[in-house]
mmCIF file of C-alpha atoms and ligand atoms in Angstrom:
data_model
loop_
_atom_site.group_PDB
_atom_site.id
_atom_site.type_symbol
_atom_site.label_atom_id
_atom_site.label_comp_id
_atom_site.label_asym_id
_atom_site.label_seq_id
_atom_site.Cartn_x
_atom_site.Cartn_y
_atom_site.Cartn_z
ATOM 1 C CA UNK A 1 0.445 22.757 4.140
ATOM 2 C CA UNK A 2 2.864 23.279 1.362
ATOM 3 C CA UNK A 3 3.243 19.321 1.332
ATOM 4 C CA UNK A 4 -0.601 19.587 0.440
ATOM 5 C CA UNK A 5 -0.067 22.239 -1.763
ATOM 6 C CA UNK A 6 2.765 20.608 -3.801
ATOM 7 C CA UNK A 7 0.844 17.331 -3.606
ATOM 8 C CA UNK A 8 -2.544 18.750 -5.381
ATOM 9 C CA UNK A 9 -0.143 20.093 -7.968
ATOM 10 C CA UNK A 10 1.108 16.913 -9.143
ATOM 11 C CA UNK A 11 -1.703 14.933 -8.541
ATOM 12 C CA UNK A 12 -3.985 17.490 -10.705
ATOM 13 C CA UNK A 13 -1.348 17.935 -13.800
ATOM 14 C CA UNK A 14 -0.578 13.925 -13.974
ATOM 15 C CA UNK A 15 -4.266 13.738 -14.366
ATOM 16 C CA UNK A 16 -4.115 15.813 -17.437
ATOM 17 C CA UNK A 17 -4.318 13.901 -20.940
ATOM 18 C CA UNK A 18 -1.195 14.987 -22.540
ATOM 19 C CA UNK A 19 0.913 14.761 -19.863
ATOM 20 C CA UNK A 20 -0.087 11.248 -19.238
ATOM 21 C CA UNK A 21 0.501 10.850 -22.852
ATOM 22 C CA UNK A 22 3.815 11.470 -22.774
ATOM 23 C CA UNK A 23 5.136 10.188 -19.461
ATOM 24 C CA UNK A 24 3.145 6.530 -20.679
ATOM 25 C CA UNK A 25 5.611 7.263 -23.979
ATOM 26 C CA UNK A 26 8.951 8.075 -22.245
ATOM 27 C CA UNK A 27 8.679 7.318 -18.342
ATOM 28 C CA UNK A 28 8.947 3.425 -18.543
ATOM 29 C CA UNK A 29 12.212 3.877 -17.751
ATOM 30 C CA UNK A 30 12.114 5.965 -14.897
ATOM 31 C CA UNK A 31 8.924 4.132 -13.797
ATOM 32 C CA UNK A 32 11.101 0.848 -12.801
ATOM 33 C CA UNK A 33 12.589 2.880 -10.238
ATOM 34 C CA UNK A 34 9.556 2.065 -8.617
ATOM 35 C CA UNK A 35 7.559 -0.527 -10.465
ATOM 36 C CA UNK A 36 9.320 -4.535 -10.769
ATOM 37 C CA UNK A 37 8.439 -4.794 -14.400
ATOM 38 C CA UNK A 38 5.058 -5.485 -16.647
ATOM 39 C CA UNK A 39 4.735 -9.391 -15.817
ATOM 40 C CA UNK A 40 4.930 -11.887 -13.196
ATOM 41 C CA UNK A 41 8.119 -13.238 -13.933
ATOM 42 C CA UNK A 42 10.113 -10.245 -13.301
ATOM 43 C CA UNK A 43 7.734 -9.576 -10.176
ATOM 44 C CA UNK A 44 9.154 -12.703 -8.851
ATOM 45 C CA UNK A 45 12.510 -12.299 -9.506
ATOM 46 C CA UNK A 46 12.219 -8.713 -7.418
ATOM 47 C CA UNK A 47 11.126 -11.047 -4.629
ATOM 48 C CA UNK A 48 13.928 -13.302 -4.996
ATOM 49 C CA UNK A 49 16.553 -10.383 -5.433
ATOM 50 C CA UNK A 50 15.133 -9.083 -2.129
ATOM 51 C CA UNK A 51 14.928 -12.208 0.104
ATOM 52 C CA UNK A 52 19.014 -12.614 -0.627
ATOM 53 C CA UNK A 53 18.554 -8.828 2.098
ATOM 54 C CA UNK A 54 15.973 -10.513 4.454
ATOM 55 C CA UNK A 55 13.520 -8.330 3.242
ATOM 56 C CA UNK A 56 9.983 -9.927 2.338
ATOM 57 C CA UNK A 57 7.372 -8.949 -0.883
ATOM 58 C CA UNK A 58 4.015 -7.842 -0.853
ATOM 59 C CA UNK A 59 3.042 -7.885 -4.637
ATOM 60 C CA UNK A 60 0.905 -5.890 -6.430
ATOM 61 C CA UNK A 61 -0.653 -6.277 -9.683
ATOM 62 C CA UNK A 62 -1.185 -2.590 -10.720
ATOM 63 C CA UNK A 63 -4.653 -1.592 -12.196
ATOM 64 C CA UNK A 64 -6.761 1.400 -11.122
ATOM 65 C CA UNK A 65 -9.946 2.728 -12.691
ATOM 66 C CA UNK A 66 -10.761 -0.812 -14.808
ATOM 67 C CA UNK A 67 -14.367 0.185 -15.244
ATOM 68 C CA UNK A 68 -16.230 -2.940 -16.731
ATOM 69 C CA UNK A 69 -17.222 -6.110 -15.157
ATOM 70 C CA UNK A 70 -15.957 -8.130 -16.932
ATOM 71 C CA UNK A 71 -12.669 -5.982 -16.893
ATOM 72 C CA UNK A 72 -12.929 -6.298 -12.865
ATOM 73 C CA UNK A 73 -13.033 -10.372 -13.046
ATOM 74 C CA UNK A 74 -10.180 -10.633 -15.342
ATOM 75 C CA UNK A 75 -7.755 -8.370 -13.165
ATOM 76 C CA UNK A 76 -9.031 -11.005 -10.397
ATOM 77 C CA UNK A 77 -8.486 -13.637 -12.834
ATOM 78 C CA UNK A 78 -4.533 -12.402 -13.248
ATOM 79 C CA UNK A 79 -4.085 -11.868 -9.012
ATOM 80 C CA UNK A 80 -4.839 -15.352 -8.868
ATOM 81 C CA UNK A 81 -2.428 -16.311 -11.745
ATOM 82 C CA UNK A 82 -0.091 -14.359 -9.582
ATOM 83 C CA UNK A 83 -0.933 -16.803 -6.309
ATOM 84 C CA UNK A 84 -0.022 -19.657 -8.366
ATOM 85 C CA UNK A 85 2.947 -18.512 -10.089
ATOM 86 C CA UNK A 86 4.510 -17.655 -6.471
ATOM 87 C CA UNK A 87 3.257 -20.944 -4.628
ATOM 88 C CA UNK A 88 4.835 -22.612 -7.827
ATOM 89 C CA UNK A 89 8.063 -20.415 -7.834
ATOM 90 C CA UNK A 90 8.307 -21.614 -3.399
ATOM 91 C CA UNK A 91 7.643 -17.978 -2.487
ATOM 92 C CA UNK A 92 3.895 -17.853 -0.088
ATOM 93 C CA UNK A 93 2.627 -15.654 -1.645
ATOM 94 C CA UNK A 94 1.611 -11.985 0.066
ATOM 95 C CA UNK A 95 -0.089 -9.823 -2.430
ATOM 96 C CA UNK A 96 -2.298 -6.303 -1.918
ATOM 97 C CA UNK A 97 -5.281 -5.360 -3.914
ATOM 98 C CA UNK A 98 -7.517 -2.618 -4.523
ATOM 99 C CA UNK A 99 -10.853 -3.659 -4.351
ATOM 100 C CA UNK A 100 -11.716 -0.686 -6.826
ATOM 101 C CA UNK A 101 -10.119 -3.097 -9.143
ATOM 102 C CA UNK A 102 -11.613 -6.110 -8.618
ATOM 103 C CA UNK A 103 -15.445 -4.153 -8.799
ATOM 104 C CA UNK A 104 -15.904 -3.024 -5.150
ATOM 105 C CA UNK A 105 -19.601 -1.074 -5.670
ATOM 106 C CA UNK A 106 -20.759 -3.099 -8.561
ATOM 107 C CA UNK A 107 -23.605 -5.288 -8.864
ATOM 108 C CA UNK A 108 -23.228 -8.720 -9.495
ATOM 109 C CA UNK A 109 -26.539 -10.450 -9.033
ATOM 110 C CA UNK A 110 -27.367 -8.746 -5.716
ATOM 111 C CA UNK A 111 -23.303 -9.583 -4.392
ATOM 112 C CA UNK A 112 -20.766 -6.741 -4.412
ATOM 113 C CA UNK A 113 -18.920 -7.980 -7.419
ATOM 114 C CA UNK A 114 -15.654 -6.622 -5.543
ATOM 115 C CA UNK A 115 -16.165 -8.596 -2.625
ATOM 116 C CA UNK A 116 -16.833 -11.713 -4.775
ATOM 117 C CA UNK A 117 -13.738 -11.082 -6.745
ATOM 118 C CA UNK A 118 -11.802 -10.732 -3.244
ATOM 119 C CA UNK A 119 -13.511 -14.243 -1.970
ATOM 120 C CA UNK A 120 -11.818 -15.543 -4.665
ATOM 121 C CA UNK A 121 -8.412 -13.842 -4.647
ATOM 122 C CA UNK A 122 -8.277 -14.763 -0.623
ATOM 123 C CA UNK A 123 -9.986 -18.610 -1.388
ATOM 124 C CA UNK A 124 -6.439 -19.022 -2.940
ATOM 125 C CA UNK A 125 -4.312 -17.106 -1.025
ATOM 126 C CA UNK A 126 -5.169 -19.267 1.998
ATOM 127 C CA UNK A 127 -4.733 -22.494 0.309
ATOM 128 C CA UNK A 128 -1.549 -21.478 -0.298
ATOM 129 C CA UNK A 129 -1.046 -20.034 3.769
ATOM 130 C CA UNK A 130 -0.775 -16.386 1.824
ATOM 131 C CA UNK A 131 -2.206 -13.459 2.759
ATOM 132 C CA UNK A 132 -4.201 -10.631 0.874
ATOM 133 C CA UNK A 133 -4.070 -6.892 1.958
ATOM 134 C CA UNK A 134 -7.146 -4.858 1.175
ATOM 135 C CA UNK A 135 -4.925 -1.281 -0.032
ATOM 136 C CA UNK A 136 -7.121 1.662 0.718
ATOM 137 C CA UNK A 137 -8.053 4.379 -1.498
ATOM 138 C CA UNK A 138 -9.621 7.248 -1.258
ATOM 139 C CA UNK A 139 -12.239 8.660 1.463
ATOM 140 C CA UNK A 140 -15.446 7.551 -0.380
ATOM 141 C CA UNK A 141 -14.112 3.679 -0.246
ATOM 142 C CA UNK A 142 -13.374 4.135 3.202
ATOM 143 C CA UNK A 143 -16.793 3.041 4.755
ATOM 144 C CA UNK A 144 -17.192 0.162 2.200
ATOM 145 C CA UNK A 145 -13.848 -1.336 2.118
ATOM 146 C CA UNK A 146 -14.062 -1.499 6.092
ATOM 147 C CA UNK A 147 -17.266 -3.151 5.834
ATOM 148 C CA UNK A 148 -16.288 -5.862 3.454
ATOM 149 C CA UNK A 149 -12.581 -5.817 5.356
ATOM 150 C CA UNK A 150 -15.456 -6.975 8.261
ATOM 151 C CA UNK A 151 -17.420 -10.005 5.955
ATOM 152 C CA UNK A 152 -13.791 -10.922 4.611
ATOM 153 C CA UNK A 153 -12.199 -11.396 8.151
ATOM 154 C CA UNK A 154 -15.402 -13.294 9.184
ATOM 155 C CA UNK A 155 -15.481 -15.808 6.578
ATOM 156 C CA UNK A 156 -11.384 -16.523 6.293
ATOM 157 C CA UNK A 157 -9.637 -15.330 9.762
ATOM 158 C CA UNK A 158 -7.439 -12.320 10.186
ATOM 159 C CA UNK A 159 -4.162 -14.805 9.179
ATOM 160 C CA UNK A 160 -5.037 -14.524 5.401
ATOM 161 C CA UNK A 161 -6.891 -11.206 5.110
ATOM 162 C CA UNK A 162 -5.903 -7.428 6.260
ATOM 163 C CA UNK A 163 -6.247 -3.822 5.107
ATOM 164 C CA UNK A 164 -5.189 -0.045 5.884
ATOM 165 C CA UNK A 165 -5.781 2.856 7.628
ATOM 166 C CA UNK A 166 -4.682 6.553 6.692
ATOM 167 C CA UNK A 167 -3.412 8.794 9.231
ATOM 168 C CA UNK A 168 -4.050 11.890 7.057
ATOM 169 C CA UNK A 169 -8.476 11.003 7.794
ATOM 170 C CA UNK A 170 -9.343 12.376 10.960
ATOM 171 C CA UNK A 171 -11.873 9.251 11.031
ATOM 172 C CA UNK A 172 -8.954 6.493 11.117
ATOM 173 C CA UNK A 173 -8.478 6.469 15.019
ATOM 174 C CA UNK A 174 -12.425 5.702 15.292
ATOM 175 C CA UNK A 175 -12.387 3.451 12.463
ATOM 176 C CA UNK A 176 -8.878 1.288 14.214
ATOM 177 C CA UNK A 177 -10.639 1.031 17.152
ATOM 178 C CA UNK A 178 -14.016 0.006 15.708
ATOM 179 C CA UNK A 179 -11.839 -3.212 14.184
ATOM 180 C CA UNK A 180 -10.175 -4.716 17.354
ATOM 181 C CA UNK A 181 -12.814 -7.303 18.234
ATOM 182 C CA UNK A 182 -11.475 -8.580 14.673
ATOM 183 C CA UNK A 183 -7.948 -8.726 16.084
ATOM 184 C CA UNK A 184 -6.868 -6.989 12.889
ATOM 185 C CA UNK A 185 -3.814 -7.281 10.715
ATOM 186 C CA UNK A 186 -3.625 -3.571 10.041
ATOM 187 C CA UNK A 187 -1.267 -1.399 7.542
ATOM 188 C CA UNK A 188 -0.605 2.012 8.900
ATOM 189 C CA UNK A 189 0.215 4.548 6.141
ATOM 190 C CA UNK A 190 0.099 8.605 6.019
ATOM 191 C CA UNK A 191 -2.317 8.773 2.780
ATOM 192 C CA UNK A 192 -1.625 9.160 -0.494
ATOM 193 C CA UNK A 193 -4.471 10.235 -1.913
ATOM 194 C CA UNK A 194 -6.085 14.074 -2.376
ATOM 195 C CA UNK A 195 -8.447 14.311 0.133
ATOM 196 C CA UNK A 196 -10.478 17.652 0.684
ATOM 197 C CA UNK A 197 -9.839 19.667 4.367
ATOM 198 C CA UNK A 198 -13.277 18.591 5.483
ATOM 199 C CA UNK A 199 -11.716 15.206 5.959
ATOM 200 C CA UNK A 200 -8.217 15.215 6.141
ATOM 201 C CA UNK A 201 -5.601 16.750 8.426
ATOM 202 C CA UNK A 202 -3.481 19.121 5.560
ATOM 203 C CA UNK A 203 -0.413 20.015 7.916
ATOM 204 C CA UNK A 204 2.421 17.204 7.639
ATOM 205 C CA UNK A 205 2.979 17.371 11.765
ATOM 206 C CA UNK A 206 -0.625 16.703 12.535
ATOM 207 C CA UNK A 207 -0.377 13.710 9.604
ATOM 208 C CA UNK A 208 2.796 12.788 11.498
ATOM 209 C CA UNK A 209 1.154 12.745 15.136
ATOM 210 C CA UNK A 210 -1.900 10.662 14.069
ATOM 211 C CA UNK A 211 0.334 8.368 12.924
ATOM 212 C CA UNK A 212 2.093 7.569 16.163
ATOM 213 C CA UNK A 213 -0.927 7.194 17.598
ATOM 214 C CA UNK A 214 -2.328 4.304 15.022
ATOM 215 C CA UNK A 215 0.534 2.917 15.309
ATOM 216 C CA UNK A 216 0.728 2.718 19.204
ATOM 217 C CA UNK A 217 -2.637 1.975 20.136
ATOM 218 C CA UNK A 218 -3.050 -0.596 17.410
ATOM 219 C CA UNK A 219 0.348 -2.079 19.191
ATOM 220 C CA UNK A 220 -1.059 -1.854 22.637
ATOM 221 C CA UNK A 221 -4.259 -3.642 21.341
ATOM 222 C CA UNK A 222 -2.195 -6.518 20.564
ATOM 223 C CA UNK A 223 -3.281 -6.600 16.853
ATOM 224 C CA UNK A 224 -0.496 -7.266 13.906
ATOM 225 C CA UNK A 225 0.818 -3.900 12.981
ATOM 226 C CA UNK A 226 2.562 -3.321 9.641
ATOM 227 C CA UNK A 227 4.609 0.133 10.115
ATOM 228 C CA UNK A 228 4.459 1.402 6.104
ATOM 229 C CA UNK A 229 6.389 4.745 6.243
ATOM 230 C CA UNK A 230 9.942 5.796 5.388
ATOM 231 C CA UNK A 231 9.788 8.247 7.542
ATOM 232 C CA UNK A 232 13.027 7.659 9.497
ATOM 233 C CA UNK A 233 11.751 9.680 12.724
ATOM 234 C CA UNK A 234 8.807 7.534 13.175
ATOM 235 C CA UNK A 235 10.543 4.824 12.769
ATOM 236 C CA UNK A 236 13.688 5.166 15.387
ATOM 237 C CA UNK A 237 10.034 6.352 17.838
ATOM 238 C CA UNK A 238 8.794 2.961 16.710
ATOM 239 C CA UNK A 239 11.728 1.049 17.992
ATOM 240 C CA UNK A 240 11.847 2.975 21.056
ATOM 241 C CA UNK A 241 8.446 2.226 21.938
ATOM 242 C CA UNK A 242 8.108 -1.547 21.258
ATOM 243 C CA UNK A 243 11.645 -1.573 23.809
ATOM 244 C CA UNK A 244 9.690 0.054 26.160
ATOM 245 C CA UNK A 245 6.039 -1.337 25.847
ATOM 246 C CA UNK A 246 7.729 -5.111 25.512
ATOM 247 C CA UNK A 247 5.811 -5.394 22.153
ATOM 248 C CA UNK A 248 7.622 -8.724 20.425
ATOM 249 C CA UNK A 249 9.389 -8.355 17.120
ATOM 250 C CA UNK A 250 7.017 -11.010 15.932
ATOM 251 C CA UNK A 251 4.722 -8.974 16.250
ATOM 252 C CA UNK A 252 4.704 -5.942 13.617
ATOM 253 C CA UNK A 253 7.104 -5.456 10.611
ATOM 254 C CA UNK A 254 8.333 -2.853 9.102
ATOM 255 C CA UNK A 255 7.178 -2.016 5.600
ATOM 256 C CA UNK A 256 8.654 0.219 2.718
ATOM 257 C CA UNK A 257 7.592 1.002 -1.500
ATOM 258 C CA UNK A 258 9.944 -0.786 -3.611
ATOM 259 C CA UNK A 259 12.726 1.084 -4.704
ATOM 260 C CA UNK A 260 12.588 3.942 -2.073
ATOM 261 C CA UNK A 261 15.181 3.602 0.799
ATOM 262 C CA UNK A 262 16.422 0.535 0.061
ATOM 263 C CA UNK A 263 19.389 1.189 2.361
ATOM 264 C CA UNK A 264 16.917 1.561 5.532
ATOM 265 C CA UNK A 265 14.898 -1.220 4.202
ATOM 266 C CA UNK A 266 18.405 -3.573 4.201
ATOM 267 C CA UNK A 267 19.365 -2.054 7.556
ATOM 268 C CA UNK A 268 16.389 -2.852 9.640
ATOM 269 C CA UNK A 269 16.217 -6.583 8.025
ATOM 270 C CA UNK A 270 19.866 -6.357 9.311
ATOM 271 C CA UNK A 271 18.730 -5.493 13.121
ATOM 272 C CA UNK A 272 16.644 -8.002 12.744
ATOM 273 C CA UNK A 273 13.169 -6.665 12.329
ATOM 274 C CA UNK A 274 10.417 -7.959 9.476
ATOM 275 C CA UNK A 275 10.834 -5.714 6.479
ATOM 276 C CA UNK A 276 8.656 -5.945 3.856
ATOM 277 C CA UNK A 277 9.088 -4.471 0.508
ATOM 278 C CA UNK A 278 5.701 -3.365 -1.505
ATOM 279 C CA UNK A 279 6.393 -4.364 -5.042
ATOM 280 C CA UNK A 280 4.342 -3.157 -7.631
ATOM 281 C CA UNK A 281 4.209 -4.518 -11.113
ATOM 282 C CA UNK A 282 2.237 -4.790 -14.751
ATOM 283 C CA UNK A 283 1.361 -2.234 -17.458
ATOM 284 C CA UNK A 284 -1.125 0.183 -15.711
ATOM 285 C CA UNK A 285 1.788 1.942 -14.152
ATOM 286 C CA UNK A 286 0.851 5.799 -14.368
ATOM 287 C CA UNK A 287 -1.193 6.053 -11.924
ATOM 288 C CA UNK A 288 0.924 4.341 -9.256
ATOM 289 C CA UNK A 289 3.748 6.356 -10.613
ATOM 290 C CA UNK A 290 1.978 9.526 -10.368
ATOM 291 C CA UNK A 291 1.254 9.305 -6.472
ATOM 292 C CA UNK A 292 5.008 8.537 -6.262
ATOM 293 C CA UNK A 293 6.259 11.608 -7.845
ATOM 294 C CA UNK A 294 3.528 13.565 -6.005
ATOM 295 C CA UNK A 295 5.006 12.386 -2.319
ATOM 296 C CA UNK A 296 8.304 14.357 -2.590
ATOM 297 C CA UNK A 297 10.010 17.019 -5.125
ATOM 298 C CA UNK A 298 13.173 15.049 -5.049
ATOM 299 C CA UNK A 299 11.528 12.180 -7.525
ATOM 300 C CA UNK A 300 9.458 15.286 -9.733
ATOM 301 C CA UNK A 301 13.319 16.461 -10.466
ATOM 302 C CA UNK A 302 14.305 13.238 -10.994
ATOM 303 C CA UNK A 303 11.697 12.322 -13.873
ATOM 304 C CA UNK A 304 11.929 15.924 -15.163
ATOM 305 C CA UNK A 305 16.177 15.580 -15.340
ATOM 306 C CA UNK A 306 15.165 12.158 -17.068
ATOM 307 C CA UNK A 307 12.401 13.238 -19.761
ATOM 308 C CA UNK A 308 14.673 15.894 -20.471
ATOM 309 C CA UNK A 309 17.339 13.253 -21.520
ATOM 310 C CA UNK A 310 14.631 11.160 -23.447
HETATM 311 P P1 LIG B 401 6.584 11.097 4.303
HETATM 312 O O1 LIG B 401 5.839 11.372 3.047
HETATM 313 O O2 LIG B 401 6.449 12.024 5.446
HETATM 314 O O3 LIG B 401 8.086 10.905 3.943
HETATM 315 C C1 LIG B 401 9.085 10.625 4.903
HETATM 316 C C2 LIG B 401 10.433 10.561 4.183
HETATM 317 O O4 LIG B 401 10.405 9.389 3.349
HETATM 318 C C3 LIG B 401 10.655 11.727 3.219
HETATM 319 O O5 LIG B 401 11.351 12.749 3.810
HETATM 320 C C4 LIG B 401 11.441 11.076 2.109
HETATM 321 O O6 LIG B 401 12.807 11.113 2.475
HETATM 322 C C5 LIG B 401 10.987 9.644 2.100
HETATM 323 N N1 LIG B 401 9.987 9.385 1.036
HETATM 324 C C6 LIG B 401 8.660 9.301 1.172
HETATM 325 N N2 LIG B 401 8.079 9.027 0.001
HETATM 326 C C7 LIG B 401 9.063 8.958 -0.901
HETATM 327 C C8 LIG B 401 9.099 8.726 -2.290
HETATM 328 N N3 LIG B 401 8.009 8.502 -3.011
HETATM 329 N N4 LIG B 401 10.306 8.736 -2.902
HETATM 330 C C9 LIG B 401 11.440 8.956 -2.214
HETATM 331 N N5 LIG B 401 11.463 9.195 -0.897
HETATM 332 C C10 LIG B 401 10.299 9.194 -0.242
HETATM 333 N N6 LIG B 401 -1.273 4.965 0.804
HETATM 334 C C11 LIG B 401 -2.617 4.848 0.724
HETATM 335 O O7 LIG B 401 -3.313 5.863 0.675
HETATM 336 N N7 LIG B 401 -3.195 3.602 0.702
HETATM 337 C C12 LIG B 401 -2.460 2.455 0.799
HETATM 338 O O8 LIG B 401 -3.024 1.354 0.803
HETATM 339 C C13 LIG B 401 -1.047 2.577 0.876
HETATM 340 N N8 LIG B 401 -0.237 1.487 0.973
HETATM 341 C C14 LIG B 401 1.099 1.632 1.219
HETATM 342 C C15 LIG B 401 1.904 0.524 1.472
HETATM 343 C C16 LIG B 401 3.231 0.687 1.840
HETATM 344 C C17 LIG B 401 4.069 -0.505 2.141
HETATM 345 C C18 LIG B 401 3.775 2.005 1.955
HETATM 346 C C19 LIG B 401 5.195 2.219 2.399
HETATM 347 C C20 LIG B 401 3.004 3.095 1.662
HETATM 348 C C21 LIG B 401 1.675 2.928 1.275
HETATM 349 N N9 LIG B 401 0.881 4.030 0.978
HETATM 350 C C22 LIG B 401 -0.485 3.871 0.872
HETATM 351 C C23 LIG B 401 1.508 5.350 0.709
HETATM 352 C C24 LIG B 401 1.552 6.231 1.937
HETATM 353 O O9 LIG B 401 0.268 6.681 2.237
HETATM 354 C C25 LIG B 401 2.469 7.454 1.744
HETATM 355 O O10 LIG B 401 2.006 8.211 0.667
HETATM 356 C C26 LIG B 401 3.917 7.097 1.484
HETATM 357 O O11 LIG B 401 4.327 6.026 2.258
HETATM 358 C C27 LIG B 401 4.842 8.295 1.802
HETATM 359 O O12 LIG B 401 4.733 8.648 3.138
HETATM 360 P P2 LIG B 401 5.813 8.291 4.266
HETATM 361 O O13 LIG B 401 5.093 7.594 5.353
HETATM 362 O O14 LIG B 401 6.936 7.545 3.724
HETATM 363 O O15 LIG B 401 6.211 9.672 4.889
#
């Protein structure tokens, strides 16, 4: 509840004009505490840094709210120059969009212009033997991104394509199981979104619960699960169950924000499980930022103590 409450807090101030202003004007540098940089290069080079720690990238272009078409096809446009750079730099490349950006729910001659931004995107990925995760946002893109998560895994395999479910929406054990004939590759996360009580559990323990139980069942259905939490508990009740369920190491990984527990991330990659690192990067940081600060009050003192020092 107080999570919640502390949550809507942040989440309703960063939306505010001047505040935005002025964390865009001073934050950059207590953005790349959690951001890679504003251009491929130094996304790459985050890659690198990690793979010396065993610990894979999932790259993401950052980019929320781009409104016009042709906005939509040239953030699609730079995803792809993203696929190349990597394939050319050796790394396969593993990268996460939102299809909000790319125009999911706009006309483009009678086809979704996000799903024919995604085709794309996931054309290339696959030539290159990467993979494309389909981030989730919030509750009204649930039904649609699920249904196009559906055409997408139809038309390229569930080896290049995958996509998220929320354990905060009391819809997401319904929705997991509605996916196995697809043998999905599914991310579990908690949610970071606002979501309203009609369709979201508000108290962290039932968050935590529902969790577990993606997690598990999606493990017992055999489908790829990608634990993304830094939630220590869950993740010592993680191990414990793939010992005792004889769920192979092969098959789930561990995966973590850039920036946040790096020790734990290092750790686990040292024990020998996949850890994968979710490494944001580009210009359009706020918003990304925002959601950040908004998930604990530990990183709200820690950009206050920093604006303060400007
Ligand atoms: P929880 O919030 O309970 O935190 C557990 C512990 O982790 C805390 O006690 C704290 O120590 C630490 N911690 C958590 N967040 C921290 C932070 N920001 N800074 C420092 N410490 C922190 N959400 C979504 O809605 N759609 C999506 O597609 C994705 N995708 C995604 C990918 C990956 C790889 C991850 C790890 C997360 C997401 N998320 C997401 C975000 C997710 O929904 C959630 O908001 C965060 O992961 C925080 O929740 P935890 O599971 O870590 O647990």
């Amino acid at each position: 509840m107080i999570d919640q409450l502390y949550r809507k807090a942040i989440l309703t101030v960063a939306e505010r004009k001047p505040v935005e202003n002025l964390v865009r004007a001073r934050g950059w540098g207590l953005a790349q505490r959690f951001v890679a940089g504003e251009d491929i290069p130094s996304a790459l080079s985050a890659v690198q840094e990690l793979a010396k720690d065993g610990i894979q990238g999932n790259l993401d272009l950052l980019g929320e709210f781009i409104e016009s078409p042709a906005d939509c096809t040239r953030f699609a446009d730079n995803v792809i120059r993203l696929l190349d750079a990597a394939h050319e730099a050796g790394i396969t490349p593993y990268v996460s969009i939102k299809l909000s950006s790319v125009g999911q729910g706009k006309d483009d001659a009678g086809t979704d212009l996000g799903l024919k931004n995604a085709r794309r995107i996931i054309t290339k990925a696959k030539e290159y033997g990467g993979f494309v995760c389909l981030d989730m946002e919030d509750h009204p893109r649930t039904d649609i991104t699920l249904e196009q998560f559906r055409v997408l895994v139809g038309e390229f395999g569930n080896k290049h394509v995958g996509t998220v479910l929320q354990s905060y929406l009391f819809r997401s054990l319904k929705d997991r199981e509605s996916l196995d004939d697809l043998k999905p590759n599914l991310r579990i996360v908690k949610g970071a979104y606002l979501e309203p009580e009609t369709v979201a559990f508000k108290d962290k323990s039932d968050v935590d619960a529902n969790y577990r139980r993606l997690v598990y069942q999606n493990m017992q259905a055999g489908n790829y699960t990608n634990v993304a939490t830094h939630d220590e508990t869950i993740i010592d009740d993680v191990k414990r169950f793939v010992l005792a369920h004889g769920i192979e190491r092969d098959s789930f990984e561990f995966q973590m924000l850039y920036g946040i527990r790096r020790d734990l991330q290092k750790e686990l990659a040292q024990e020998g499980y996949r850890v994968r690192a979710y490494i944001p990067y580009g210009r359009d940081w706020y918003a990304y930022f925002s959601r950040r600060i908004a998930e604990t009050p530990r990183n709200a003192v820690f950009v206050a103590r920093g604006m303060l020092k400007g």
